[in-house]
């Protein structure tokens, strides 16, 4: 039986998750909530209860990505399948008389919203909560990584090795699929989804999460870290501007809550009760 109530649409897609050499069947469930005007909210994927991996014993130019650890997700949740788009965010901004974020001339619509701060992202989540009577928020770092890895323990959801143009193009490597070599984001959901139905988890734009920036503390479940410097929050995943080694699912670094960047956006969790 579905856990979801008062939603606009629900459909399921069977997938196989490969973990520790075993094929684990899982039926991915997608749905959308209805906004107060009757329109459809962002499409979401239901992420199941289970155990996973977060972090990696690896150091990049943006810092140490470990420690690698086992994590446990005790409660199913839903997360937006794509990064929040300009169309979705602009609807909120217009309704609340906020300044529209700059798209740098790259286009709006289904492009991921950029140049939004952590404060902007949390304000959009609050508005979406009011619109749908369902609780939306930024994901914790471990929720984000648990959903992005989709039952796998590898560096990327498809395996250990970076694959040029799978979800990202490193222009220093070359031989990019046509269109991926541009130094800008692309339309959300353009490439293949991971086994949980999520798009662009290793590229397009990096994504805000809830956690405070604390170099000494990591979460072993899906609760966010609330210690350290909470004027800085963690950003997860790679972006179109990242080099290949910085697109790993364990990638993390801290930004001020007021920072805005053309390579930074967000996706949201919708809690399920």
CSV table of C-alpha atoms in Angstrom, one decimal:
chain,number,residue,atom,x,y,z
A,1,UNK,CA,0.0,0.0,0.0
A,2,UNK,CA,1.3,3.5,-0.9
A,3,UNK,CA,2.3,5.7,2.0
A,4,UNK,CA,1.1,8.7,0.1
A,5,UNK,CA,-2.1,10.7,0.5
A,6,UNK,CA,-3.5,13.8,-1.2
A,7,UNK,CA,-1.2,13.6,-4.1
A,8,UNK,CA,-1.8,14.6,-7.8
A,9,UNK,CA,-0.4,11.4,-9.3
A,10,UNK,CA,1.4,8.2,-8.3
A,11,UNK,CA,3.2,5.6,-10.5
A,12,UNK,CA,5.8,3.0,-10.0
A,13,UNK,CA,8.7,1.7,-12.0
A,14,UNK,CA,10.5,-1.6,-11.2
A,15,UNK,CA,14.3,-1.4,-11.1
A,16,UNK,CA,17.2,-3.5,-10.0
A,17,UNK,CA,19.8,-2.2,-7.6
A,18,UNK,CA,23.2,-3.9,-7.7
A,19,UNK,CA,24.7,-3.9,-4.2
A,20,UNK,CA,27.6,-6.2,-3.0
A,21,UNK,CA,27.2,-8.2,-6.2
A,22,UNK,CA,23.5,-9.0,-5.6
A,23,UNK,CA,20.5,-7.8,-7.6
A,24,UNK,CA,18.0,-6.3,-5.3
A,25,UNK,CA,14.5,-5.6,-6.8
A,26,UNK,CA,12.9,-2.3,-5.8
A,27,UNK,CA,9.8,-0.6,-7.2
A,28,UNK,CA,10.5,3.1,-7.5
A,29,UNK,CA,7.5,5.2,-6.7
A,30,UNK,CA,7.1,8.6,-8.2
A,31,UNK,CA,4.4,11.2,-7.3
A,32,UNK,CA,3.6,14.9,-7.2
A,33,UNK,CA,1.7,17.0,-4.7
A,34,UNK,CA,-0.9,19.5,-5.8
A,35,UNK,CA,-0.4,23.2,-5.2
A,36,UNK,CA,-3.2,25.4,-3.9
A,37,UNK,CA,-4.0,26.6,-7.5
A,38,UNK,CA,-4.4,23.0,-8.6
A,39,UNK,CA,-1.1,22.8,-10.5
A,40,UNK,CA,1.5,20.1,-10.1
A,41,UNK,CA,4.4,20.5,-7.7
A,42,UNK,CA,7.9,19.0,-8.3
A,43,UNK,CA,8.0,15.3,-9.1
A,44,UNK,CA,9.3,13.2,-6.3
A,45,UNK,CA,10.8,9.7,-5.8
A,46,UNK,CA,10.1,7.6,-2.7
A,47,UNK,CA,13.4,6.6,-1.0
A,48,UNK,CA,13.1,3.4,1.0
A,49,UNK,CA,14.2,2.5,4.5
A,50,UNK,CA,17.6,0.7,4.5
A,51,UNK,CA,21.3,0.8,5.1
A,52,UNK,CA,23.8,2.6,3.0
A,53,UNK,CA,27.2,4.2,2.7
A,54,UNK,CA,28.3,7.8,3.1
A,55,UNK,CA,31.7,9.5,2.7
A,56,UNK,CA,34.9,8.2,1.1
A,57,UNK,CA,38.5,7.9,2.2
A,58,UNK,CA,39.6,10.4,-0.4
A,59,UNK,CA,41.0,13.9,-0.4
A,60,UNK,CA,40.5,16.3,-3.3
A,61,UNK,CA,41.2,20.0,-3.9
A,62,UNK,CA,38.0,20.8,-2.0
A,63,UNK,CA,39.0,18.8,1.1
A,64,UNK,CA,38.7,15.4,2.8
A,65,UNK,CA,35.6,13.5,1.9
A,66,UNK,CA,35.6,10.9,4.7
A,67,UNK,CA,35.4,9.1,6.8
A,68,UNK,CA,33.6,6.4,4.9
A,69,UNK,CA,30.9,5.0,7.1
A,70,UNK,CA,27.8,2.9,7.2
A,71,UNK,CA,24.6,4.9,7.6
A,72,UNK,CA,21.0,3.8,8.3
A,73,UNK,CA,17.8,5.4,7.0
A,74,UNK,CA,15.0,4.5,9.4
A,75,UNK,CA,12.2,6.4,7.7
A,76,UNK,CA,11.2,6.4,4.1
A,77,UNK,CA,11.2,9.9,2.5
A,78,UNK,CA,10.6,11.5,-0.8
A,79,UNK,CA,13.0,13.7,-2.7
A,80,UNK,CA,12.6,15.8,-5.9
A,81,UNK,CA,13.8,13.8,-8.9
A,82,UNK,CA,15.6,16.8,-10.4
A,83,UNK,CA,17.1,19.9,-9.0
A,84,UNK,CA,14.5,22.6,-8.5
A,85,UNK,CA,13.9,24.4,-11.7
A,86,UNK,CA,13.6,28.1,-12.6
A,87,UNK,CA,10.0,27.5,-13.5
A,88,UNK,CA,9.2,26.1,-10.0
A,89,UNK,CA,11.3,28.7,-8.1
A,90,UNK,CA,10.0,31.6,-10.2
A,91,UNK,CA,6.4,30.7,-9.4
A,92,UNK,CA,7.3,31.0,-5.7
A,93,UNK,CA,9.3,34.2,-6.2
A,94,UNK,CA,6.5,35.9,-8.1
A,95,UNK,CA,3.9,34.8,-5.5
A,96,UNK,CA,6.0,36.2,-2.7
A,97,UNK,CA,7.3,39.4,-4.4
A,98,UNK,CA,10.9,38.2,-4.3
A,99,UNK,CA,13.6,39.2,-6.8
A,100,UNK,CA,14.0,36.6,-9.5
A,101,UNK,CA,17.4,34.9,-9.5
A,102,UNK,CA,19.8,35.7,-12.4
A,103,UNK,CA,20.0,33.0,-15.0
A,104,UNK,CA,23.1,34.6,-16.7
A,105,UNK,CA,21.3,34.4,-20.0
A,106,UNK,CA,21.3,30.6,-20.1
A,107,UNK,CA,17.5,30.3,-19.9
A,108,UNK,CA,14.9,29.6,-17.3
A,109,UNK,CA,12.0,27.1,-17.5
A,110,UNK,CA,13.3,23.6,-17.0
A,111,UNK,CA,16.8,24.7,-16.3
A,112,UNK,CA,17.9,24.2,-12.7
A,113,UNK,CA,17.6,27.4,-10.6
A,114,UNK,CA,20.9,28.9,-9.8
A,115,UNK,CA,22.2,32.0,-7.9
A,116,UNK,CA,20.0,31.1,-4.9
A,117,UNK,CA,21.3,31.1,-1.3
A,118,UNK,CA,20.7,28.5,1.4
A,119,UNK,CA,18.2,31.1,2.8
A,120,UNK,CA,16.4,31.3,-0.5
A,121,UNK,CA,16.2,27.5,-0.8
A,122,UNK,CA,14.7,27.1,2.7
A,123,UNK,CA,12.2,29.9,2.0
A,124,UNK,CA,11.1,28.1,-1.1
A,125,UNK,CA,10.7,24.9,0.9
A,126,UNK,CA,8.5,26.7,3.5
A,127,UNK,CA,6.3,28.1,0.7
A,128,UNK,CA,5.9,24.7,-0.9
A,129,UNK,CA,4.9,23.3,2.5
A,130,UNK,CA,2.3,26.0,2.8
A,131,UNK,CA,1.0,25.3,-0.7
A,132,UNK,CA,0.7,21.5,-0.4
A,133,UNK,CA,0.1,21.0,3.4
A,134,UNK,CA,3.0,18.6,3.2
A,135,UNK,CA,6.4,19.2,4.9
A,136,UNK,CA,9.2,20.1,2.5
A,137,UNK,CA,12.8,20.9,3.5
A,138,UNK,CA,16.4,20.6,2.3
A,139,UNK,CA,17.8,17.1,2.7
A,140,UNK,CA,20.5,16.3,5.2
A,141,UNK,CA,23.9,15.4,3.8
A,142,UNK,CA,23.4,11.7,4.5
A,143,UNK,CA,19.8,11.7,3.1
A,144,UNK,CA,21.2,13.3,0.0
A,145,UNK,CA,24.0,10.8,-0.4
A,146,UNK,CA,21.8,7.8,0.5
A,147,UNK,CA,19.4,8.8,-2.2
A,148,UNK,CA,22.1,9.6,-4.7
A,149,UNK,CA,23.9,6.3,-4.2
A,150,UNK,CA,20.6,4.4,-4.6
A,151,UNK,CA,21.7,1.2,-2.7
A,152,UNK,CA,25.3,1.2,-4.1
A,153,UNK,CA,28.6,1.6,-2.3
A,154,UNK,CA,30.7,2.8,-5.3
A,155,UNK,CA,32.1,6.2,-6.0
A,156,UNK,CA,29.3,6.8,-8.6
A,157,UNK,CA,25.9,5.2,-8.7
A,158,UNK,CA,27.0,3.3,-11.9
A,159,UNK,CA,30.4,2.1,-10.6
A,160,UNK,CA,33.9,3.1,-9.4
A,161,UNK,CA,35.1,4.9,-12.5
A,162,UNK,CA,34.2,8.3,-13.9
A,163,UNK,CA,32.5,8.0,-17.3
A,164,UNK,CA,32.8,11.0,-19.5
A,165,UNK,CA,29.4,12.4,-20.5
A,166,UNK,CA,27.5,9.9,-18.3
A,167,UNK,CA,26.2,12.8,-16.3
A,168,UNK,CA,29.0,15.3,-16.7
A,169,UNK,CA,31.7,16.5,-19.2
A,170,UNK,CA,35.2,17.4,-18.0
A,171,UNK,CA,36.3,19.7,-20.7
A,172,UNK,CA,40.0,19.0,-19.9
A,173,UNK,CA,39.4,15.4,-20.9
A,174,UNK,CA,37.5,16.2,-24.1
A,175,UNK,CA,35.4,13.9,-26.4
A,176,UNK,CA,32.2,15.2,-24.8
A,177,UNK,CA,28.8,14.3,-26.1
A,178,UNK,CA,27.5,17.2,-28.2
A,179,UNK,CA,26.0,19.8,-25.9
A,180,UNK,CA,27.7,18.7,-22.7
A,181,UNK,CA,30.8,20.6,-23.3
A,182,UNK,CA,29.2,24.0,-22.7
A,183,UNK,CA,30.4,25.8,-19.6
A,184,UNK,CA,26.9,26.1,-18.1
A,185,UNK,CA,24.1,24.0,-16.7
A,186,UNK,CA,21.7,22.0,-18.8
A,187,UNK,CA,18.0,21.2,-18.7
A,188,UNK,CA,17.2,19.1,-15.5
A,189,UNK,CA,16.7,15.4,-16.2
A,190,UNK,CA,18.5,15.4,-19.5
A,191,UNK,CA,20.5,12.2,-18.8
A,192,UNK,CA,19.8,8.8,-17.3
A,193,UNK,CA,18.4,8.6,-13.8
A,194,UNK,CA,20.0,6.6,-11.0
A,195,UNK,CA,18.2,3.5,-9.8
A,196,UNK,CA,16.0,5.6,-7.4
A,197,UNK,CA,14.9,7.7,-10.4
A,198,UNK,CA,17.0,10.8,-9.5
A,199,UNK,CA,18.7,12.9,-12.2
A,200,UNK,CA,22.0,14.9,-12.2
A,201,UNK,CA,23.3,13.8,-8.7
A,202,UNK,CA,26.9,14.0,-9.8
A,203,UNK,CA,26.7,17.1,-12.0
A,204,UNK,CA,24.6,19.9,-13.5
A,205,UNK,CA,24.6,22.0,-10.3
A,206,UNK,CA,25.9,21.3,-6.8
A,207,UNK,CA,23.2,21.3,-4.2
A,208,UNK,CA,22.5,22.8,-0.8
A,209,UNK,CA,21.8,20.5,2.2
A,210,UNK,CA,20.8,21.2,5.8
A,211,UNK,CA,24.0,20.3,7.6
A,212,UNK,CA,26.2,22.9,9.4
A,213,UNK,CA,29.9,22.9,8.3
A,214,UNK,CA,31.6,20.9,11.1
A,215,UNK,CA,34.9,19.3,10.0
A,216,UNK,CA,35.0,17.0,13.0
A,217,UNK,CA,31.5,15.7,13.0
A,218,UNK,CA,29.6,13.4,10.5
A,219,UNK,CA,26.2,11.8,10.9
A,220,UNK,CA,25.8,8.0,11.0
A,221,UNK,CA,22.1,8.2,10.2
A,222,UNK,CA,20.0,10.6,8.2
A,223,UNK,CA,19.9,13.4,10.7
A,224,UNK,CA,21.7,16.6,9.8
A,225,UNK,CA,24.8,17.8,11.7
A,226,UNK,CA,23.8,20.8,13.8
A,227,UNK,CA,27.2,21.7,15.3
A,228,UNK,CA,30.1,23.6,14.0
A,229,UNK,CA,29.8,26.8,12.0
A,230,UNK,CA,26.1,27.0,11.1
A,231,UNK,CA,26.6,30.3,9.2
A,232,UNK,CA,28.2,27.9,6.6
A,233,UNK,CA,26.2,24.9,5.2
A,234,UNK,CA,27.3,21.9,3.3
A,235,UNK,CA,27.0,21.7,-0.5
A,236,UNK,CA,26.8,18.2,-2.1
A,237,UNK,CA,27.7,16.8,-5.5
A,238,UNK,CA,29.5,18.1,-8.5
A,239,UNK,CA,28.5,20.8,-11.0
A,240,UNK,CA,29.0,21.5,-14.7
A,241,UNK,CA,32.2,23.4,-13.7
A,242,UNK,CA,33.7,20.6,-11.7
A,243,UNK,CA,36.7,18.6,-12.7
A,244,UNK,CA,36.0,14.8,-13.0
A,245,UNK,CA,37.4,13.9,-9.6
A,246,UNK,CA,35.2,16.4,-7.9
A,247,UNK,CA,31.9,14.9,-9.2
A,248,UNK,CA,32.1,12.0,-6.7
A,249,UNK,CA,28.9,11.4,-4.7
A,250,UNK,CA,31.0,11.9,-1.5
A,251,UNK,CA,32.0,15.4,-2.7
A,252,UNK,CA,31.2,18.1,0.0
A,253,UNK,CA,32.3,21.6,0.9
A,254,UNK,CA,30.9,24.5,2.9
A,255,UNK,CA,29.4,27.7,1.7
A,256,UNK,CA,28.0,30.7,3.6
A,257,UNK,CA,24.2,30.7,3.9
A,258,UNK,CA,24.1,33.9,1.9
A,259,UNK,CA,26.3,32.7,-0.9
A,260,UNK,CA,24.9,32.6,-4.4
A,261,UNK,CA,26.6,30.9,-7.3
A,262,UNK,CA,25.9,30.1,-11.0
A,263,UNK,CA,26.9,26.5,-10.3
A,264,UNK,CA,24.8,26.0,-7.1
A,265,UNK,CA,21.1,25.0,-6.7
A,266,UNK,CA,19.2,22.5,-4.6
A,267,UNK,CA,16.6,19.7,-4.5
A,268,UNK,CA,14.1,19.1,-1.6
A,269,UNK,CA,13.0,16.3,0.6
A,270,UNK,CA,9.2,15.8,1.3
A,271,UNK,CA,8.6,14.0,4.5
A,272,UNK,CA,6.3,10.9,4.5
A,273,UNK,CA,4.3,10.0,7.5
